Structures are given as C-alpha cells and as structure tokens.
Amino acid sequence: MTSLDQKNDIEHCEIDITNNSGSDHHTVSNGVHGAHGAHGAAGFNPAPIGFGAFALCSFVLGLYNSGLITDLPQVAVGVAFGYGAMGQFVCGICEIIAGNAFAATTMLTFAGFFLTFGIMMVPSSGILELTMSMGGIEAVHKCMGLVQIAYAIAAFLFLLGTLRQPILIRLVLLQVFLAFFTGGVGGLTGVHNWTLASGWISFTLSLTAWYIMSALLFTPQNTFIKLPFF
C-alpha cells in the first residue's frame, strides 16, 4: 500500500471510504469513517473534516496540558467550539446520512467531548465558577478527570471495533484512549505527571490525525504529493 491511488480494497463489515475523483476509484477502509460505497452522488467524503478537526483541537489541548506554552484552559475553548465540536459534528451527521453507524457514533462521541470541554471552561456557562467556589481548582480537575475517564472507556471500545482495520486507524484510536486515560488519572489523582503525559500523547495524536487527513485529501487531482495509507 504505497499511495491513495495504489491501495487495495480493505473490507471490514460495511465500513468503507470511497473516494471518487474523475476516472480514478480509490477505496480506503477504516473503523472511524466510511460508508456503504460512495458518499453521496458526488462521492463526497466527510472523513478529512473529522480528522482535521480532531487533529487541530488535539494539538492545542495537548500543548495546553503539557504547559509548554500556556496553562490557561481558555486558549482551547474557542478551538473546541469553533472547530473541534463543529467539525466532528458535521462529519458525524454526514456519516449518518451515508448510513455509517460506526463512523457517525465515533465522530459524534468525540464532538461531544470538545463541546463538553468548552461548556465547562467558558465562564458564561457558570460551571467553572460554581465548581471553583465549591472545591477550588482541585474540584475542576476532578470533574474533567471523570469526564476523560468516561471518554477513555468509549475510545477503548471503538479501538476494539477496529482491530481488523489499517494500522493508522488503530494507532489514532489507541492514542485517543491513552490521552483520555492519562488525563483522567491525572485529574482524579492530582498527579501532574499524568496530565503532562496526556498532553504529549495528544500532541502525537494530532500528528497522526493530520497525516490521515492529508492522505485522504492528497489525490492526483489536487497535488503531486502521495502519502501511503497503511
């Protein structure tokens, strides 16, 4: 499997990604995005939208959790609302229309995380102020830790559902699980090293998700660059 226009079809249940561009017909099967055949009459594939949104938000949240540039959660609120939640929600709705239960479930689930993060951290919601008044910053960390543990469980179940899928798909879901799990443990225990680990795992997750997005977008009709999807 050396490029998008040279890959063999990989079949797994009903989940396929079909990219119709001119006379070329490319199929990428994965456990996160796909449909029964082509997406819509024009062959629209929403997968890059979902992966792109996940990548950018994971990049910002990862650097926030690592504390490398800033430790203010508000730096990620706008991105969480404006791209993470919205992008994955749009992708999930498109997958519902395409009849893709697995892809729609994963995208809408992770869109819910970014929406939850934004709601909990934006001052106008009142949640942050209430939590701070009842237990300080430690209570905020425990609340976010509980949320992340719940999403880690969901990510692990999604990972189990992609064991026959390409390595990239399994890798990105493994990174999602590890990022949520380490972040959740860090929030619940107060051990900062767990939170740091979550931040750096999220950073590597963003690179993987951006690679998948690029591999799906870089077609011969758009660029001379070819990225292998393995």
PDB file of C-alpha atoms in Angstrom:
ATOM      1  CA  MET A   1       0.000   0.000   0.000  1.00  0.00           C
ATOM      2  CA  THR A   2       2.104   2.920  -1.245  1.00  0.00           C
ATOM      3  CA  SER A   3      -0.344   5.677  -2.145  1.00  0.00           C
ATOM      4  CA  LEU A   4      -4.003   6.591  -2.236  1.00  0.00           C
ATOM      5  CA  ASP A   5      -4.234   5.694  -5.906  1.00  0.00           C
ATOM      6  CA  GLN A   6      -2.390   2.373  -5.497  1.00  0.00           C
ATOM      7  CA  LYS A   7      -4.025   0.874  -2.427  1.00  0.00           C
ATOM      8  CA  ASN A   8      -6.024  -2.335  -2.476  1.00  0.00           C
ATOM      9  CA  ASP A   9      -9.541  -2.501  -1.141  1.00  0.00           C
ATOM     10  CA  ILE A  10      -9.658  -3.453   2.535  1.00  0.00           C
ATOM     11  CA  GLU A  11     -13.016  -4.837   3.547  1.00  0.00           C
ATOM     12  CA  HIS A  12     -14.416  -4.844   7.040  1.00  0.00           C
ATOM     13  CA  CYS A  13     -18.135  -5.302   7.584  1.00  0.00           C
ATOM     14  CA  GLU A  14     -19.896  -2.391   5.964  1.00  0.00           C
ATOM     15  CA  ILE A  15     -17.283   0.277   6.600  1.00  0.00           C
ATOM     16  CA  ASP A  16     -15.511   1.702   3.548  1.00  0.00           C
ATOM     17  CA  ILE A  17     -14.277   5.047   2.416  1.00  0.00           C
ATOM     18  CA  THR A  18     -14.666   5.515  -1.293  1.00  0.00           C
ATOM     19  CA  ASN A  19     -13.009   8.494  -2.926  1.00  0.00           C
ATOM     20  CA  ASN A  20     -14.265   9.071  -6.442  1.00  0.00           C
ATOM     21  CA  SER A  21     -12.100  11.550  -8.350  1.00  0.00           C
ATOM     22  CA  GLY A  22     -12.522  11.656 -12.125  1.00  0.00           C
ATOM     23  CA  SER A  23     -11.759   8.283 -13.622  1.00  0.00           C
ATOM     24  CA  ASP A  24      -9.820   7.035 -10.571  1.00  0.00           C
ATOM     25  CA  HIS A  25     -11.563   4.937  -7.945  1.00  0.00           C
ATOM     26  CA  HIS A  26      -9.826   4.692  -4.566  1.00  0.00           C
ATOM     27  CA  THR A  27     -11.092   2.778  -1.558  1.00  0.00           C
ATOM     28  CA  VAL A  28      -9.825   3.176   1.978  1.00  0.00           C
ATOM     29  CA  SER A  29     -11.469   1.097   4.660  1.00  0.00           C
ATOM     30  CA  ASN A  30     -11.269   2.179   8.252  1.00  0.00           C
ATOM     31  CA  GLY A  31     -13.121   1.904  11.517  1.00  0.00           C
ATOM     32  CA  VAL A  32     -13.703   5.614  12.042  1.00  0.00           C
ATOM     33  CA  HIS A  33     -15.109   6.898   8.772  1.00  0.00           C
ATOM     34  CA  GLY A  34     -16.695   5.335   5.742  1.00  0.00           C
ATOM     35  CA  ALA A  35     -19.912   4.399   4.055  1.00  0.00           C
ATOM     36  CA  HIS A  36     -21.549   1.710   2.009  1.00  0.00           C
ATOM     37  CA  GLY A  37     -19.830   2.602  -1.233  1.00  0.00           C
ATOM     38  CA  ALA A  38     -19.585   6.240  -2.228  1.00  0.00           C
ATOM     39  CA  HIS A  39     -20.587   9.139  -0.010  1.00  0.00           C
ATOM     40  CA  GLY A  40     -23.442  10.739  -1.834  1.00  0.00           C
ATOM     41  CA  ALA A  41     -23.966  11.204  -5.524  1.00  0.00           C
ATOM     42  CA  ALA A  42     -20.826  13.300  -5.949  1.00  0.00           C
ATOM     43  CA  GLY A  43     -18.653  10.942  -3.899  1.00  0.00           C
ATOM     44  CA  PHE A  44     -18.254  13.415  -1.026  1.00  0.00           C
ATOM     45  CA  ASN A  45     -16.103  12.019   1.767  1.00  0.00           C
ATOM     46  CA  PRO A  46     -16.510  13.766   5.169  1.00  0.00           C
ATOM     47  CA  ALA A  47     -13.634  11.876   6.802  1.00  0.00           C
ATOM     48  CA  PRO A  48     -10.986  14.613   6.322  1.00  0.00           C
ATOM     49  CA  ILE A  49     -13.248  17.106   8.089  1.00  0.00           C
ATOM     50  CA  GLY A  50     -13.482  14.900  11.162  1.00  0.00           C
ATOM     51  CA  PHE A  51      -9.794  14.013  11.252  1.00  0.00           C
ATOM     52  CA  GLY A  52      -8.777  17.628  10.647  1.00  0.00           C
ATOM     53  CA  ALA A  53     -10.968  18.891  13.484  1.00  0.00           C
ATOM     54  CA  PHE A  54      -9.687  16.214  15.825  1.00  0.00           C
ATOM     55  CA  ALA A  55      -6.063  16.945  14.886  1.00  0.00           C
ATOM     56  CA  LEU A  56      -6.180  20.701  15.407  1.00  0.00           C
ATOM     57  CA  CYS A  57      -8.010  20.513  18.735  1.00  0.00           C
ATOM     58  CA  SER A  58      -5.744  17.723  19.987  1.00  0.00           C
ATOM     59  CA  PHE A  59      -2.735  19.853  19.062  1.00  0.00           C
ATOM     60  CA  VAL A  60      -3.966  22.865  21.058  1.00  0.00           C
ATOM     61  CA  LEU A  61      -5.226  20.806  24.023  1.00  0.00           C
ATOM     62  CA  GLY A  62      -2.024  18.788  24.047  1.00  0.00           C
ATOM     63  CA  LEU A  63       0.178  21.861  24.314  1.00  0.00           C
ATOM     64  CA  TYR A  64      -2.180  23.284  26.951  1.00  0.00           C
ATOM     65  CA  ASN A  65      -1.956  20.130  29.090  1.00  0.00           C
ATOM     66  CA  SER A  66       1.811  19.976  28.657  1.00  0.00           C
ATOM     67  CA  GLY A  67       2.106  23.562  29.881  1.00  0.00           C
ATOM     68  CA  LEU A  68       4.762  24.173  27.256  1.00  0.00           C
ATOM     69  CA  ILE A  69       3.280  27.483  26.077  1.00  0.00           C
ATOM     70  CA  THR A  70       0.385  28.295  28.405  1.00  0.00           C
ATOM     71  CA  ASP A  71      -1.706  26.598  31.082  1.00  0.00           C
ATOM     72  CA  LEU A  72      -4.825  28.714  30.598  1.00  0.00           C
ATOM     73  CA  PRO A  73      -7.728  26.433  29.527  1.00  0.00           C
ATOM     74  CA  GLN A  74      -9.411  29.329  27.715  1.00  0.00           C
ATOM     75  CA  VAL A  75      -6.793  29.026  24.967  1.00  0.00           C
ATOM     76  CA  ALA A  76      -8.561  25.855  23.820  1.00  0.00           C
ATOM     77  CA  VAL A  77     -12.181  26.909  24.375  1.00  0.00           C
ATOM     78  CA  GLY A  78     -12.578  28.763  21.089  1.00  0.00           C
ATOM     79  CA  VAL A  79     -10.951  25.959  19.121  1.00  0.00           C
ATOM     80  CA  ALA A  80     -13.080  23.354  20.919  1.00  0.00           C
ATOM     81  CA  PHE A  81     -16.291  25.161  19.996  1.00  0.00           C
ATOM     82  CA  GLY A  82     -15.309  26.582  16.617  1.00  0.00           C
ATOM     83  CA  TYR A  83     -13.668  23.567  15.022  1.00  0.00           C
ATOM     84  CA  GLY A  84     -13.419  20.509  17.242  1.00  0.00           C
ATOM     85  CA  ALA A  85     -17.078  20.140  18.166  1.00  0.00           C
ATOM     86  CA  MET A  86     -18.473  21.684  14.986  1.00  0.00           C
ATOM     87  CA  GLY A  87     -16.204  19.860  12.551  1.00  0.00           C
ATOM     88  CA  GLN A  88     -16.740  16.433  14.053  1.00  0.00           C
ATOM     89  CA  PHE A  89     -20.459  17.064  14.463  1.00  0.00           C
ATOM     90  CA  VAL A  90     -20.787  17.937  10.757  1.00  0.00           C
ATOM     91  CA  CYS A  91     -18.768  14.854   9.859  1.00  0.00           C
ATOM     92  CA  GLY A  92     -20.936  12.673  12.091  1.00  0.00           C
ATOM     93  CA  ILE A  93     -24.155  13.977  10.535  1.00  0.00           C
ATOM     94  CA  CYS A  94     -22.758  13.300   7.056  1.00  0.00           C
ATOM     95  CA  GLU A  95     -21.943   9.748   8.117  1.00  0.00           C
ATOM     96  CA  ILE A  96     -25.488   9.271   9.404  1.00  0.00           C
ATOM     97  CA  ILE A  97     -26.806  10.363   6.012  1.00  0.00           C
ATOM     98  CA  ALA A  98     -24.405   7.910   4.377  1.00  0.00           C
ATOM     99  CA  GLY A  99     -25.686   5.115   6.621  1.00  0.00           C
ATOM    100  CA  ASN A 100     -22.410   4.667   8.509  1.00  0.00           C
ATOM    101  CA  ALA A 101     -23.279   3.772  12.103  1.00  0.00           C
ATOM    102  CA  PHE A 102     -19.723   3.221  13.336  1.00  0.00           C
ATOM    103  CA  ALA A 103     -18.279   6.381  11.813  1.00  0.00           C
ATOM    104  CA  ALA A 104     -21.219   8.511  12.952  1.00  0.00           C
ATOM    105  CA  THR A 105     -21.005   7.162  16.503  1.00  0.00           C
ATOM    106  CA  THR A 106     -17.283   7.844  16.855  1.00  0.00           C
ATOM    107  CA  MET A 107     -17.402  11.341  15.387  1.00  0.00           C
ATOM    108  CA  LEU A 108     -20.447  12.467  17.361  1.00  0.00           C
ATOM    109  CA  THR A 109     -18.999  10.986  20.552  1.00  0.00           C
ATOM    110  CA  PHE A 110     -15.735  12.887  20.241  1.00  0.00           C
ATOM    111  CA  ALA A 111     -17.557  16.028  19.113  1.00  0.00           C
ATOM    112  CA  GLY A 112     -19.396  15.755  22.420  1.00  0.00           C
ATOM    113  CA  PHE A 113     -16.109  15.828  24.323  1.00  0.00           C
ATOM    114  CA  PHE A 114     -14.959  19.103  22.773  1.00  0.00           C
ATOM    115  CA  LEU A 115     -18.413  20.589  23.318  1.00  0.00           C
ATOM    116  CA  THR A 116     -18.343  19.429  26.954  1.00  0.00           C
ATOM    117  CA  PHE A 117     -14.875  20.875  27.482  1.00  0.00           C
ATOM    118  CA  GLY A 118     -15.935  24.208  26.036  1.00  0.00           C
ATOM    119  CA  ILE A 119     -19.099  24.387  28.144  1.00  0.00           C
ATOM    120  CA  MET A 120     -17.243  23.504  31.340  1.00  0.00           C
ATOM    121  CA  MET A 121     -14.478  26.047  30.758  1.00  0.00           C
ATOM    122  CA  VAL A 122     -16.299  29.044  29.296  1.00  0.00           C
ATOM    123  CA  PRO A 123     -17.080  31.495  32.134  1.00  0.00           C
ATOM    124  CA  SER A 124     -20.565  32.367  30.868  1.00  0.00           C
ATOM    125  CA  SER A 125     -21.808  28.819  31.488  1.00  0.00           C
ATOM    126  CA  GLY A 126     -21.326  29.273  35.229  1.00  0.00           C
ATOM    127  CA  ILE A 127     -19.994  25.729  35.675  1.00  0.00           C
ATOM    128  CA  LEU A 128     -16.389  26.801  36.170  1.00  0.00           C
ATOM    129  CA  GLU A 129     -17.310  29.472  38.726  1.00  0.00           C
ATOM    130  CA  LEU A 130     -19.594  27.106  40.651  1.00  0.00           C
ATOM    131  CA  THR A 131     -17.007  24.331  40.741  1.00  0.00           C
ATOM    132  CA  MET A 132     -14.274  26.709  41.846  1.00  0.00           C
ATOM    133  CA  SER A 133     -16.460  28.052  44.651  1.00  0.00           C
ATOM    134  CA  MET A 134     -17.204  24.552  45.932  1.00  0.00           C
ATOM    135  CA  GLY A 135     -13.771  22.984  45.771  1.00  0.00           C
ATOM    136  CA  GLY A 136     -11.258  25.185  44.032  1.00  0.00           C
ATOM    137  CA  ILE A 137      -9.079  24.159  41.130  1.00  0.00           C
ATOM    138  CA  GLU A 138      -8.799  20.618  42.518  1.00  0.00           C
ATOM    139  CA  ALA A 139     -12.550  20.139  42.062  1.00  0.00           C
ATOM    140  CA  VAL A 140     -12.284  21.377  38.470  1.00  0.00           C
ATOM    141  CA  HIS A 141      -9.526  18.873  37.754  1.00  0.00           C
ATOM    142  CA  LYS A 142     -11.551  16.036  39.281  1.00  0.00           C
ATOM    143  CA  CYS A 143     -14.596  16.917  37.176  1.00  0.00           C
ATOM    144  CA  MET A 144     -12.541  16.934  33.991  1.00  0.00           C
ATOM    145  CA  GLY A 145     -10.796  13.753  35.111  1.00  0.00           C
ATOM    146  CA  LEU A 146     -14.124  11.963  35.467  1.00  0.00           C
ATOM    147  CA  VAL A 147     -15.219  13.127  32.012  1.00  0.00           C
ATOM    148  CA  GLN A 148     -11.956  11.971  30.459  1.00  0.00           C
ATOM    149  CA  ILE A 149     -12.136   8.536  32.077  1.00  0.00           C
ATOM    150  CA  ALA A 150     -15.631   8.105  30.612  1.00  0.00           C
ATOM    151  CA  TYR A 151     -14.357   9.057  27.153  1.00  0.00           C
ATOM    152  CA  ALA A 152     -11.370   6.744  27.594  1.00  0.00           C
ATOM    153  CA  ILE A 153     -13.795   3.846  28.020  1.00  0.00           C
ATOM    154  CA  ALA A 154     -15.626   4.855  24.836  1.00  0.00           C
ATOM    155  CA  ALA A 155     -12.338   5.221  22.934  1.00  0.00           C
ATOM    156  CA  PHE A 156     -11.209   1.770  24.070  1.00  0.00           C
ATOM    157  CA  LEU A 157     -14.453   0.217  22.823  1.00  0.00           C
ATOM    158  CA  PHE A 158     -14.014   1.969  19.474  1.00  0.00           C
ATOM    159  CA  LEU A 159     -10.447   0.628  19.331  1.00  0.00           C
ATOM    160  CA  LEU A 160     -11.705  -2.925  19.826  1.00  0.00           C
ATOM    161  CA  GLY A 161     -14.045  -2.363  16.888  1.00  0.00           C
ATOM    162  CA  THR A 162     -11.166  -1.567  14.519  1.00  0.00           C
ATOM    163  CA  LEU A 163      -8.763  -4.456  15.149  1.00  0.00           C
ATOM    164  CA  ARG A 164      -9.054  -5.568  11.512  1.00  0.00           C
ATOM    165  CA  GLN A 165      -8.611  -2.062  10.145  1.00  0.00           C
ATOM    166  CA  PRO A 166      -5.481  -0.266   8.828  1.00  0.00           C
ATOM    167  CA  ILE A 167      -2.682   0.475  11.283  1.00  0.00           C
ATOM    168  CA  LEU A 168      -3.239   4.230  11.121  1.00  0.00           C
ATOM    169  CA  ILE A 169      -6.825   3.907  12.317  1.00  0.00           C
ATOM    170  CA  ARG A 170      -5.862   1.626  15.184  1.00  0.00           C
ATOM    171  CA  LEU A 171      -2.981   3.934  16.083  1.00  0.00           C
ATOM    172  CA  VAL A 172      -5.099   7.075  16.245  1.00  0.00           C
ATOM    173  CA  LEU A 173      -7.727   5.388  18.430  1.00  0.00           C
ATOM    174  CA  LEU A 174      -5.023   3.961  20.694  1.00  0.00           C
ATOM    175  CA  GLN A 175      -3.624   7.458  21.108  1.00  0.00           C
ATOM    176  CA  VAL A 176      -7.108   8.805  21.834  1.00  0.00           C
ATOM    177  CA  PHE A 177      -7.607   6.166  24.529  1.00  0.00           C
ATOM    178  CA  LEU A 178      -4.212   6.830  26.126  1.00  0.00           C
ATOM    179  CA  ALA A 179      -4.694  10.622  26.048  1.00  0.00           C
ATOM    180  CA  PHE A 180      -8.085  10.389  27.766  1.00  0.00           C
ATOM    181  CA  PHE A 181      -6.932   7.748  30.244  1.00  0.00           C
ATOM    182  CA  THR A 182      -3.775   9.537  31.370  1.00  0.00           C
ATOM    183  CA  GLY A 183      -5.603  12.865  31.505  1.00  0.00           C
ATOM    184  CA  GLY A 184      -8.388  11.305  33.556  1.00  0.00           C
ATOM    185  CA  VAL A 185      -5.975   9.698  36.017  1.00  0.00           C
ATOM    186  CA  GLY A 186      -4.112  12.983  36.331  1.00  0.00           C
ATOM    187  CA  GLY A 187      -7.296  14.895  37.056  1.00  0.00           C
ATOM    188  CA  LEU A 188      -8.621  12.424  39.609  1.00  0.00           C
ATOM    189  CA  THR A 189      -5.344  11.836  41.459  1.00  0.00           C
ATOM    190  CA  GLY A 190      -3.826  15.283  41.179  1.00  0.00           C
ATOM    191  CA  VAL A 191      -0.532  13.805  39.937  1.00  0.00           C
ATOM    192  CA  HIS A 192       0.697  16.353  37.418  1.00  0.00           C
ATOM    193  CA  ASN A 193       2.930  13.922  35.525  1.00  0.00           C
ATOM    194  CA  TRP A 194      -0.166  12.052  34.295  1.00  0.00           C
ATOM    195  CA  THR A 195      -1.528  15.308  32.891  1.00  0.00           C
ATOM    196  CA  LEU A 196       1.794  16.046  31.219  1.00  0.00           C
ATOM    197  CA  ALA A 197       1.751  12.599  29.642  1.00  0.00           C
ATOM    198  CA  SER A 198      -1.774  13.241  28.366  1.00  0.00           C
ATOM    199  CA  GLY A 199      -0.618  16.479  26.788  1.00  0.00           C
ATOM    200  CA  TRP A 200       2.230  14.923  24.873  1.00  0.00           C
ATOM    201  CA  ILE A 201       0.127  11.949  23.780  1.00  0.00           C
ATOM    202  CA  SER A 202      -2.473  14.415  22.476  1.00  0.00           C
ATOM    203  CA  PHE A 203       0.298  16.170  20.564  1.00  0.00           C
ATOM    204  CA  THR A 204       1.358  12.931  18.849  1.00  0.00           C
ATOM    205  CA  LEU A 205      -2.322  12.153  18.240  1.00  0.00           C
ATOM    206  CA  SER A 206      -2.690  15.415  16.344  1.00  0.00           C
ATOM    207  CA  LEU A 207       0.189  14.456  14.049  1.00  0.00           C
ATOM    208  CA  THR A 208      -1.369  11.069  13.292  1.00  0.00           C
ATOM    209  CA  ALA A 209      -4.810  12.569  12.630  1.00  0.00           C
ATOM    210  CA  TRP A 210      -3.324  15.267  10.378  1.00  0.00           C
ATOM    211  CA  TYR A 211      -1.464  12.579   8.447  1.00  0.00           C
ATOM    212  CA  ILE A 212      -4.682  10.623   7.876  1.00  0.00           C
ATOM    213  CA  MET A 213      -6.470  13.807   6.799  1.00  0.00           C
ATOM    214  CA  SER A 214      -3.694  14.593   4.340  1.00  0.00           C
ATOM    215  CA  ALA A 215      -3.583  11.037   2.995  1.00  0.00           C
ATOM    216  CA  LEU A 216      -7.289  11.284   2.187  1.00  0.00           C
ATOM    217  CA  LEU A 217      -7.056  14.775   0.645  1.00  0.00           C
ATOM    218  CA  PHE A 218      -3.842  14.421  -1.361  1.00  0.00           C
ATOM    219  CA  THR A 219      -5.215  12.916  -4.563  1.00  0.00           C
ATOM    220  CA  PRO A 220      -3.618  13.146  -8.035  1.00  0.00           C
ATOM    221  CA  GLN A 221      -6.254  15.725  -8.971  1.00  0.00           C
ATOM    222  CA  ASN A 222      -5.147  18.017  -6.105  1.00  0.00           C
ATOM    223  CA  THR A 223      -1.395  17.561  -5.703  1.00  0.00           C
ATOM    224  CA  PHE A 224       1.632  15.595  -6.848  1.00  0.00           C
ATOM    225  CA  ILE A 225       2.277  14.516  -3.225  1.00  0.00           C
ATOM    226  CA  LYS A 226       1.225  10.949  -2.445  1.00  0.00           C
ATOM    227  CA  LEU A 227       1.004   9.689   1.131  1.00  0.00           C
ATOM    228  CA  PRO A 228       0.695   5.951   1.865  1.00  0.00           C
ATOM    229  CA  PHE A 229      -2.343   4.834   3.837  1.00  0.00           C
ATOM    230  CA  PHE A 230      -1.345   1.746   5.806  1.00  0.00           C
TER     231      PHE A 230
END
